[in-house]
Short mmCIF file of N, CA and C and ligand atoms in Angstrom, two decimals:
data_model
loop_
_atom_site.label_atom_id
_atom_site.label_comp_id
_atom_site.label_asym_id
_atom_site.label_seq_id
_atom_site.Cartn_x
_atom_site.Cartn_y
_atom_site.Cartn_z
N MET A 1 -8.55 -10.04 17.83
CA MET A 1 -7.59 -9.66 16.78
C MET A 1 -6.36 -9.00 17.40
N ALA A 2 -5.20 -9.37 16.87
CA ALA A 2 -3.94 -8.85 17.42
C ALA A 2 -3.63 -7.44 16.93
N GLY A 3 -4.44 -6.92 16.01
CA GLY A 3 -4.18 -5.56 15.53
C GLY A 3 -4.74 -5.35 14.14
N THR A 4 -4.72 -4.09 13.75
CA THR A 4 -5.28 -3.70 12.45
C THR A 4 -4.16 -3.18 11.55
N ILE A 5 -4.18 -3.68 10.31
CA ILE A 5 -3.27 -3.17 9.27
C ILE A 5 -4.05 -2.16 8.44
N TYR A 6 -3.51 -0.96 8.30
CA TYR A 6 -4.09 0.00 7.37
C TYR A 6 -3.54 -0.32 5.98
N VAL A 7 -4.43 -0.60 5.04
CA VAL A 7 -4.03 -0.86 3.65
C VAL A 7 -4.51 0.33 2.82
N LEU A 8 -3.58 1.16 2.40
CA LEU A 8 -3.91 2.43 1.74
C LEU A 8 -3.60 2.36 0.25
N ASN A 9 -4.52 2.86 -0.53
CA ASN A 9 -4.39 2.82 -1.99
C ASN A 9 -4.56 4.22 -2.56
N GLY A 10 -3.64 4.59 -3.44
CA GLY A 10 -3.62 5.93 -4.00
C GLY A 10 -4.44 6.07 -5.27
N PRO A 11 -4.17 7.15 -6.02
CA PRO A 11 -5.01 7.57 -7.13
C PRO A 11 -5.16 6.53 -8.25
N ASN A 12 -6.37 6.48 -8.76
CA ASN A 12 -6.76 5.66 -9.91
C ASN A 12 -6.94 4.19 -9.57
N LEU A 13 -6.58 3.79 -8.36
CA LEU A 13 -6.74 2.37 -8.02
C LEU A 13 -8.21 2.00 -7.80
N ASN A 14 -9.07 3.00 -7.68
CA ASN A 14 -10.53 2.73 -7.66
C ASN A 14 -10.97 2.14 -8.98
N LEU A 15 -10.18 2.35 -10.03
CA LEU A 15 -10.55 1.82 -11.36
C LEU A 15 -9.91 0.47 -11.66
N LEU A 16 -9.32 -0.14 -10.64
CA LEU A 16 -8.68 -1.44 -10.85
C LEU A 16 -9.68 -2.42 -11.48
N GLY A 17 -9.21 -3.20 -12.45
CA GLY A 17 -10.11 -4.11 -13.17
C GLY A 17 -10.56 -3.52 -14.49
N LYS A 18 -10.73 -2.17 -14.50
CA LYS A 18 -11.15 -1.49 -15.74
C LYS A 18 -9.98 -0.74 -16.34
N ARG A 19 -9.00 -0.37 -15.48
CA ARG A 19 -7.90 0.49 -15.89
C ARG A 19 -6.74 -0.34 -16.43
N GLN A 20 -6.38 -0.16 -17.68
CA GLN A 20 -5.23 -0.85 -18.28
C GLN A 20 -5.08 -2.28 -17.73
N PRO A 21 -6.08 -3.15 -17.98
CA PRO A 21 -6.02 -4.51 -17.42
C PRO A 21 -4.80 -5.31 -17.88
N GLU A 22 -4.23 -4.91 -19.03
CA GLU A 22 -3.01 -5.60 -19.50
C GLU A 22 -1.84 -5.34 -18.56
N ILE A 23 -1.92 -4.26 -17.79
CA ILE A 23 -0.86 -3.95 -16.82
C ILE A 23 -1.29 -4.34 -15.40
N TYR A 24 -2.55 -4.02 -15.05
CA TYR A 24 -2.96 -4.15 -13.65
C TYR A 24 -3.89 -5.33 -13.38
N GLY A 25 -4.26 -6.07 -14.44
CA GLY A 25 -5.09 -7.25 -14.24
C GLY A 25 -6.57 -6.93 -14.22
N SER A 26 -7.38 -7.98 -14.03
CA SER A 26 -8.83 -7.82 -14.16
C SER A 26 -9.56 -7.82 -12.81
N GLU A 27 -8.84 -8.04 -11.74
CA GLU A 27 -9.48 -8.00 -10.42
C GLU A 27 -9.83 -6.57 -10.05
N THR A 28 -10.94 -6.40 -9.36
CA THR A 28 -11.31 -5.06 -8.88
C THR A 28 -10.67 -4.82 -7.51
N LEU A 29 -10.73 -3.56 -7.07
CA LEU A 29 -10.18 -3.25 -5.76
C LEU A 29 -10.98 -3.95 -4.66
N ALA A 30 -12.28 -4.14 -4.90
CA ALA A 30 -13.11 -4.87 -3.92
C ALA A 30 -12.64 -6.32 -3.82
N ASP A 31 -12.25 -6.93 -4.95
CA ASP A 31 -11.70 -8.30 -4.92
C ASP A 31 -10.41 -8.32 -4.10
N VAL A 32 -9.57 -7.31 -4.31
CA VAL A 32 -8.28 -7.25 -3.60
C VAL A 32 -8.54 -7.06 -2.10
N GLU A 33 -9.51 -6.21 -1.78
CA GLU A 33 -9.85 -5.99 -0.36
C GLU A 33 -10.26 -7.31 0.30
N ALA A 34 -11.13 -8.07 -0.37
CA ALA A 34 -11.62 -9.33 0.21
C ALA A 34 -10.46 -10.31 0.43
N ALA A 35 -9.59 -10.42 -0.57
CA ALA A 35 -8.46 -11.36 -0.46
C ALA A 35 -7.47 -10.92 0.62
N THR A 36 -7.25 -9.61 0.71
CA THR A 36 -6.30 -9.08 1.70
C THR A 36 -6.84 -9.29 3.12
N ALA A 37 -8.13 -9.02 3.29
CA ALA A 37 -8.75 -9.18 4.61
C ALA A 37 -8.72 -10.65 5.03
N SER A 38 -8.98 -11.53 4.07
CA SER A 38 -9.00 -12.95 4.39
C SER A 38 -7.59 -13.45 4.77
N GLN A 39 -6.59 -12.94 4.06
CA GLN A 39 -5.21 -13.32 4.40
C GLN A 39 -4.84 -12.81 5.79
N ALA A 40 -5.27 -11.59 6.11
CA ALA A 40 -4.97 -11.02 7.43
C ALA A 40 -5.63 -11.86 8.53
N ARG A 41 -6.87 -12.28 8.28
CA ARG A 41 -7.59 -13.09 9.29
C ARG A 41 -6.83 -14.37 9.60
N GLU A 42 -6.19 -14.96 8.58
CA GLU A 42 -5.37 -16.18 8.79
C GLU A 42 -4.30 -15.95 9.85
N HIS A 43 -3.86 -14.70 9.96
CA HIS A 43 -2.81 -14.34 10.92
C HIS A 43 -3.39 -13.71 12.18
N GLY A 44 -4.73 -13.70 12.29
CA GLY A 44 -5.36 -13.07 13.45
C GLY A 44 -5.29 -11.56 13.41
N LEU A 45 -5.16 -11.00 12.20
CA LEU A 45 -5.09 -9.55 12.05
C LEU A 45 -6.32 -9.04 11.29
N ALA A 46 -6.64 -7.78 11.51
CA ALA A 46 -7.74 -7.14 10.78
C ALA A 46 -7.16 -6.13 9.79
N VAL A 47 -8.02 -5.72 8.87
CA VAL A 47 -7.58 -4.79 7.83
C VAL A 47 -8.54 -3.61 7.75
N ARG A 48 -8.02 -2.41 7.67
CA ARG A 48 -8.83 -1.25 7.26
C ARG A 48 -8.32 -0.87 5.88
N PHE A 49 -9.16 -1.11 4.86
CA PHE A 49 -8.74 -1.03 3.46
C PHE A 49 -9.34 0.23 2.85
N LEU A 50 -8.50 1.13 2.38
CA LEU A 50 -8.96 2.47 1.98
C LEU A 50 -8.34 2.88 0.65
N GLN A 51 -9.07 3.69 -0.09
CA GLN A 51 -8.53 4.22 -1.36
C GLN A 51 -8.93 5.69 -1.48
N SER A 52 -8.00 6.52 -1.94
CA SER A 52 -8.36 7.90 -2.26
C SER A 52 -7.53 8.39 -3.43
N ASN A 53 -8.15 9.30 -4.18
CA ASN A 53 -7.42 9.97 -5.25
C ASN A 53 -6.74 11.25 -4.75
N ALA A 54 -6.95 11.56 -3.47
CA ALA A 54 -6.46 12.83 -2.91
C ALA A 54 -5.29 12.61 -1.97
N GLU A 55 -4.22 13.32 -2.21
CA GLU A 55 -3.00 13.19 -1.40
C GLU A 55 -3.28 13.49 0.07
N HIS A 56 -4.03 14.57 0.33
CA HIS A 56 -4.27 14.97 1.73
C HIS A 56 -5.05 13.90 2.49
N GLN A 57 -5.95 13.19 1.78
CA GLN A 57 -6.73 12.14 2.45
C GLN A 57 -5.82 10.97 2.86
N LEU A 58 -4.89 10.62 1.98
CA LEU A 58 -3.95 9.53 2.31
C LEU A 58 -3.10 9.93 3.51
N ILE A 59 -2.70 11.20 3.54
CA ILE A 59 -1.90 11.70 4.68
C ILE A 59 -2.72 11.65 5.97
N ASP A 60 -3.98 12.07 5.90
CA ASP A 60 -4.83 12.02 7.10
C ASP A 60 -4.98 10.58 7.59
N TRP A 61 -5.10 9.62 6.68
CA TRP A 61 -5.22 8.22 7.11
C TRP A 61 -3.92 7.72 7.73
N ILE A 62 -2.79 8.18 7.21
CA ILE A 62 -1.51 7.78 7.83
C ILE A 62 -1.44 8.34 9.25
N HIS A 63 -1.91 9.59 9.43
CA HIS A 63 -1.93 10.16 10.80
C HIS A 63 -2.84 9.34 11.70
N GLU A 64 -3.99 8.93 11.18
CA GLU A 64 -4.93 8.09 11.95
C GLU A 64 -4.26 6.76 12.31
N ALA A 65 -3.51 6.23 11.36
CA ALA A 65 -2.83 4.93 11.58
C ALA A 65 -1.84 5.01 12.74
N ARG A 66 -1.29 6.18 13.00
CA ARG A 66 -0.35 6.35 14.12
C ARG A 66 -0.97 5.87 15.43
N GLU A 67 -2.29 6.07 15.55
CA GLU A 67 -2.99 5.69 16.79
C GLU A 67 -3.66 4.32 16.67
N GLN A 68 -4.00 3.93 15.45
CA GLN A 68 -4.93 2.79 15.27
C GLN A 68 -4.30 1.54 14.66
N ALA A 69 -3.12 1.66 14.05
CA ALA A 69 -2.64 0.54 13.22
C ALA A 69 -1.35 -0.07 13.76
N VAL A 70 -1.19 -1.38 13.55
CA VAL A 70 0.08 -2.03 13.88
C VAL A 70 1.06 -1.92 12.71
N ALA A 71 0.53 -1.70 11.51
CA ALA A 71 1.39 -1.62 10.32
C ALA A 71 0.61 -0.94 9.21
N ILE A 72 1.36 -0.45 8.22
CA ILE A 72 0.74 0.14 7.03
C ILE A 72 1.24 -0.62 5.81
N VAL A 73 0.29 -1.04 4.97
CA VAL A 73 0.60 -1.52 3.62
C VAL A 73 0.09 -0.43 2.68
N ILE A 74 0.95 0.07 1.82
CA ILE A 74 0.52 1.20 0.98
C ILE A 74 0.92 0.99 -0.47
N ASN A 75 -0.07 1.15 -1.34
CA ASN A 75 0.20 1.32 -2.77
C ASN A 75 -0.09 2.78 -3.08
N PRO A 76 0.95 3.61 -3.05
CA PRO A 76 0.72 5.05 -3.22
C PRO A 76 0.44 5.43 -4.66
N ALA A 77 0.49 4.45 -5.57
CA ALA A 77 0.26 4.67 -7.00
C ALA A 77 1.17 5.81 -7.48
N ALA A 78 0.66 6.75 -8.26
CA ALA A 78 1.54 7.78 -8.84
C ALA A 78 2.20 8.66 -7.78
N TYR A 79 1.57 8.76 -6.58
CA TYR A 79 2.19 9.57 -5.53
C TYR A 79 3.52 8.99 -5.04
N SER A 80 3.76 7.72 -5.31
CA SER A 80 5.06 7.12 -4.97
C SER A 80 6.18 7.96 -5.54
N HIS A 81 5.94 8.41 -6.77
CA HIS A 81 7.01 9.04 -7.56
C HIS A 81 7.08 10.55 -7.37
N THR A 82 6.13 11.11 -6.62
CA THR A 82 6.05 12.58 -6.52
C THR A 82 5.95 13.12 -5.10
N SER A 83 5.50 12.31 -4.15
CA SER A 83 5.02 12.92 -2.89
C SER A 83 6.00 12.86 -1.72
N VAL A 84 6.66 13.98 -1.50
CA VAL A 84 7.47 14.13 -0.28
C VAL A 84 6.53 14.19 0.93
N ALA A 85 5.33 14.73 0.74
CA ALA A 85 4.37 14.87 1.85
C ALA A 85 3.94 13.50 2.39
N ILE A 86 3.73 12.53 1.50
CA ILE A 86 3.37 11.17 1.96
C ILE A 86 4.58 10.53 2.64
N LEU A 87 5.77 10.74 2.11
CA LEU A 87 6.98 10.24 2.78
C LEU A 87 7.09 10.83 4.18
N ASP A 88 6.89 12.13 4.31
CA ASP A 88 6.99 12.77 5.63
C ASP A 88 5.96 12.19 6.59
N ALA A 89 4.75 11.97 6.10
CA ALA A 89 3.70 11.39 6.96
C ALA A 89 4.10 9.98 7.41
N LEU A 90 4.60 9.18 6.48
CA LEU A 90 5.00 7.80 6.83
C LEU A 90 6.15 7.80 7.83
N ASN A 91 6.99 8.83 7.76
CA ASN A 91 8.11 8.92 8.71
C ASN A 91 7.63 9.21 10.13
N THR A 92 6.37 9.60 10.30
CA THR A 92 5.83 9.81 11.65
C THR A 92 5.23 8.52 12.22
N PHE A 93 5.14 7.48 11.38
CA PHE A 93 4.52 6.21 11.80
C PHE A 93 5.61 5.27 12.31
N GLU A 94 5.36 4.65 13.46
CA GLU A 94 6.45 3.88 14.07
C GLU A 94 6.49 2.40 13.69
N GLY A 95 5.40 1.85 13.21
CA GLY A 95 5.36 0.41 12.90
C GLY A 95 5.89 0.11 11.50
N PRO A 96 5.82 -1.16 11.12
CA PRO A 96 6.27 -1.56 9.78
C PRO A 96 5.45 -0.93 8.65
N VAL A 97 6.14 -0.58 7.58
CA VAL A 97 5.50 -0.05 6.37
C VAL A 97 5.95 -0.91 5.19
N ILE A 98 4.99 -1.46 4.47
CA ILE A 98 5.32 -2.23 3.26
C ILE A 98 4.69 -1.52 2.06
N GLU A 99 5.50 -1.26 1.06
CA GLU A 99 5.05 -0.59 -0.18
C GLU A 99 4.73 -1.67 -1.22
N VAL A 100 3.58 -1.53 -1.85
CA VAL A 100 3.17 -2.52 -2.87
C VAL A 100 2.92 -1.80 -4.20
N HIS A 101 3.43 -2.40 -5.26
CA HIS A 101 3.04 -1.99 -6.62
C HIS A 101 2.59 -3.25 -7.35
N ILE A 102 1.46 -3.16 -7.98
CA ILE A 102 0.92 -4.31 -8.71
C ILE A 102 1.83 -4.63 -9.90
N SER A 103 2.23 -3.60 -10.61
CA SER A 103 3.11 -3.80 -11.78
C SER A 103 4.57 -3.71 -11.34
N ASN A 104 5.45 -4.19 -12.20
CA ASN A 104 6.88 -4.05 -11.93
C ASN A 104 7.33 -2.68 -12.42
N VAL A 105 7.34 -1.73 -11.49
CA VAL A 105 7.64 -0.34 -11.86
C VAL A 105 9.03 -0.21 -12.48
N HIS A 106 9.92 -1.13 -12.17
CA HIS A 106 11.30 -1.05 -12.69
C HIS A 106 11.41 -1.47 -14.15
N LYS A 107 10.36 -2.11 -14.64
CA LYS A 107 10.30 -2.54 -16.04
C LYS A 107 9.62 -1.49 -16.91
N ARG A 108 9.16 -0.41 -16.25
CA ARG A 108 8.34 0.58 -16.95
C ARG A 108 9.13 1.88 -17.16
N GLU A 109 8.43 2.98 -17.38
CA GLU A 109 9.09 4.26 -17.67
C GLU A 109 10.06 4.66 -16.54
N ASP A 110 11.09 5.41 -16.93
CA ASP A 110 12.11 5.83 -15.95
C ASP A 110 11.51 6.55 -14.75
N PHE A 111 10.48 7.39 -14.99
CA PHE A 111 9.94 8.18 -13.87
C PHE A 111 9.31 7.30 -12.79
N ARG A 112 9.03 6.03 -13.13
CA ARG A 112 8.46 5.12 -12.12
C ARG A 112 9.55 4.39 -11.33
N HIS A 113 10.79 4.61 -11.68
CA HIS A 113 11.88 3.85 -11.02
C HIS A 113 12.23 4.42 -9.65
N HIS A 114 11.87 5.68 -9.44
CA HIS A 114 12.14 6.27 -8.12
C HIS A 114 10.85 6.39 -7.32
N SER A 115 10.92 5.97 -6.06
CA SER A 115 9.78 6.13 -5.16
C SER A 115 10.23 6.82 -3.88
N TYR A 116 9.60 7.95 -3.56
CA TYR A 116 9.88 8.60 -2.26
C TYR A 116 9.51 7.68 -1.11
N VAL A 117 8.43 6.95 -1.28
CA VAL A 117 7.93 6.08 -0.21
C VAL A 117 8.93 4.98 0.13
N SER A 118 9.71 4.54 -0.87
CA SER A 118 10.73 3.50 -0.62
C SER A 118 11.79 3.95 0.37
N LEU A 119 11.96 5.26 0.53
CA LEU A 119 12.93 5.76 1.52
C LEU A 119 12.50 5.43 2.95
N ARG A 120 11.20 5.15 3.13
CA ARG A 120 10.68 4.80 4.45
C ARG A 120 10.29 3.31 4.55
N ALA A 121 9.91 2.73 3.44
CA ALA A 121 9.34 1.38 3.47
C ALA A 121 10.34 0.37 4.04
N ASP A 122 9.83 -0.54 4.86
CA ASP A 122 10.66 -1.64 5.37
C ASP A 122 10.77 -2.75 4.32
N GLY A 123 9.81 -2.80 3.42
CA GLY A 123 9.85 -3.76 2.33
C GLY A 123 9.09 -3.21 1.15
N VAL A 124 9.48 -3.63 -0.05
CA VAL A 124 8.82 -3.18 -1.28
C VAL A 124 8.51 -4.41 -2.11
N ILE A 125 7.25 -4.52 -2.55
CA ILE A 125 6.83 -5.64 -3.41
C ILE A 125 6.33 -5.03 -4.71
N ALA A 126 6.92 -5.42 -5.82
CA ALA A 126 6.51 -4.86 -7.12
C ALA A 126 6.47 -5.97 -8.15
N GLY A 127 5.45 -5.93 -8.99
CA GLY A 127 5.41 -6.84 -10.12
C GLY A 127 4.83 -8.20 -9.80
N CYS A 128 4.23 -8.35 -8.64
CA CYS A 128 3.63 -9.64 -8.26
C CYS A 128 2.11 -9.60 -8.42
N GLY A 129 1.62 -8.60 -9.18
CA GLY A 129 0.18 -8.47 -9.35
C GLY A 129 -0.50 -8.16 -8.02
N THR A 130 -1.79 -8.45 -7.97
CA THR A 130 -2.52 -8.15 -6.73
C THR A 130 -2.13 -9.12 -5.61
N GLN A 131 -1.45 -10.20 -5.96
CA GLN A 131 -0.92 -11.11 -4.94
C GLN A 131 0.03 -10.37 -3.99
N GLY A 132 0.62 -9.29 -4.50
CA GLY A 132 1.54 -8.49 -3.69
C GLY A 132 0.92 -8.02 -2.38
N TYR A 133 -0.39 -7.75 -2.39
CA TYR A 133 -1.05 -7.31 -1.16
C TYR A 133 -1.05 -8.43 -0.12
N ARG A 134 -1.30 -9.65 -0.56
CA ARG A 134 -1.33 -10.79 0.38
C ARG A 134 0.10 -11.06 0.88
N MET A 135 1.06 -10.91 -0.03
CA MET A 135 2.47 -11.09 0.40
C MET A 135 2.83 -10.04 1.45
N ALA A 136 2.34 -8.82 1.25
CA ALA A 136 2.64 -7.74 2.21
C ALA A 136 2.04 -8.07 3.58
N VAL A 137 0.83 -8.63 3.57
CA VAL A 137 0.18 -9.01 4.84
C VAL A 137 0.99 -10.11 5.54
N ASP A 138 1.49 -11.07 4.78
CA ASP A 138 2.32 -12.13 5.37
C ASP A 138 3.56 -11.53 6.01
N ARG A 139 4.15 -10.58 5.33
CA ARG A 139 5.37 -9.94 5.85
C ARG A 139 5.07 -9.14 7.13
N VAL A 140 3.96 -8.41 7.10
CA VAL A 140 3.55 -7.65 8.29
C VAL A 140 3.34 -8.60 9.46
N ALA A 141 2.65 -9.71 9.22
CA ALA A 141 2.37 -10.66 10.30
C ALA A 141 3.68 -11.15 10.91
N HIS A 142 4.64 -11.45 10.05
CA HIS A 142 5.95 -11.90 10.53
C HIS A 142 6.62 -10.81 11.36
N LEU A 143 6.60 -9.57 10.86
CA LEU A 143 7.28 -8.47 11.56
C LEU A 143 6.58 -8.17 12.88
N VAL A 144 5.26 -8.17 12.87
CA VAL A 144 4.51 -7.84 14.09
C VAL A 144 4.77 -8.90 15.16
N LYS A 145 4.83 -10.17 14.73
CA LYS A 145 5.12 -11.25 15.71
C LYS A 145 6.53 -11.10 16.28
N SER A 146 7.49 -10.76 15.40
CA SER A 146 8.87 -10.68 15.91
C SER A 146 9.08 -9.42 16.75
N LEU A 147 8.18 -8.42 16.61
CA LEU A 147 8.29 -7.21 17.43
C LEU A 147 7.71 -7.43 18.82
N ASN A 148 6.76 -8.41 18.92
CA ASN A 148 6.09 -8.64 20.22
C ASN A 148 6.90 -9.53 21.15
C1 DQA B 201 1.35 1.39 -9.36
C2 DQA B 201 2.54 1.83 -10.22
C3 DQA B 201 2.57 3.34 -10.34
O1 DQA B 201 3.69 3.76 -11.12
C4 DQA B 201 1.31 3.85 -11.00
O2 DQA B 201 1.32 5.27 -11.02
C5 DQA B 201 0.08 3.31 -10.36
C6 DQA B 201 0.04 1.94 -9.87
C7 DQA B 201 1.21 -0.16 -9.33
O3 DQA B 201 0.47 -0.64 -8.48
O4 DQA B 201 1.80 -0.85 -10.15
O5 DQA B 201 -0.94 4.00 -10.34
O6 DQA B 201 1.57 1.82 -8.03
#
């Protein structure tokens, strides 16, 4: 494997499939993990797929990614809109960062229109459903190849 992508998921995404399916769809996070890992394998990449409801845990995984990951794909969920601490952590990571939102945050409430994480992200995918994770992996593969 040419490297590992850390795929980080923020609060409430453990309830994917059960949580507001009219917005987030019916796939579970385990379904998304399987599809993301399979897409990464197509590119010769591995995935470490993680979810936490705790801000500090996401930050600790970003610190771990500094040593272990070629790229980070992150759906920070509600922390996108609130967390300077996650932005600061991502700013310590040197590889590509792709931000994913399952829903189109720009079509929703005003408070979802701003993301601290977007200040660091090399790319942002929103409103493409869970397919956004596979798109993020394709983008990472492209960036990692062009960096080598
Ligand atoms: C989300 C959008 C956020 O605004 C929201 O807080 C989430 C999920 C998405 O994937 O569409 O929890 O990041």
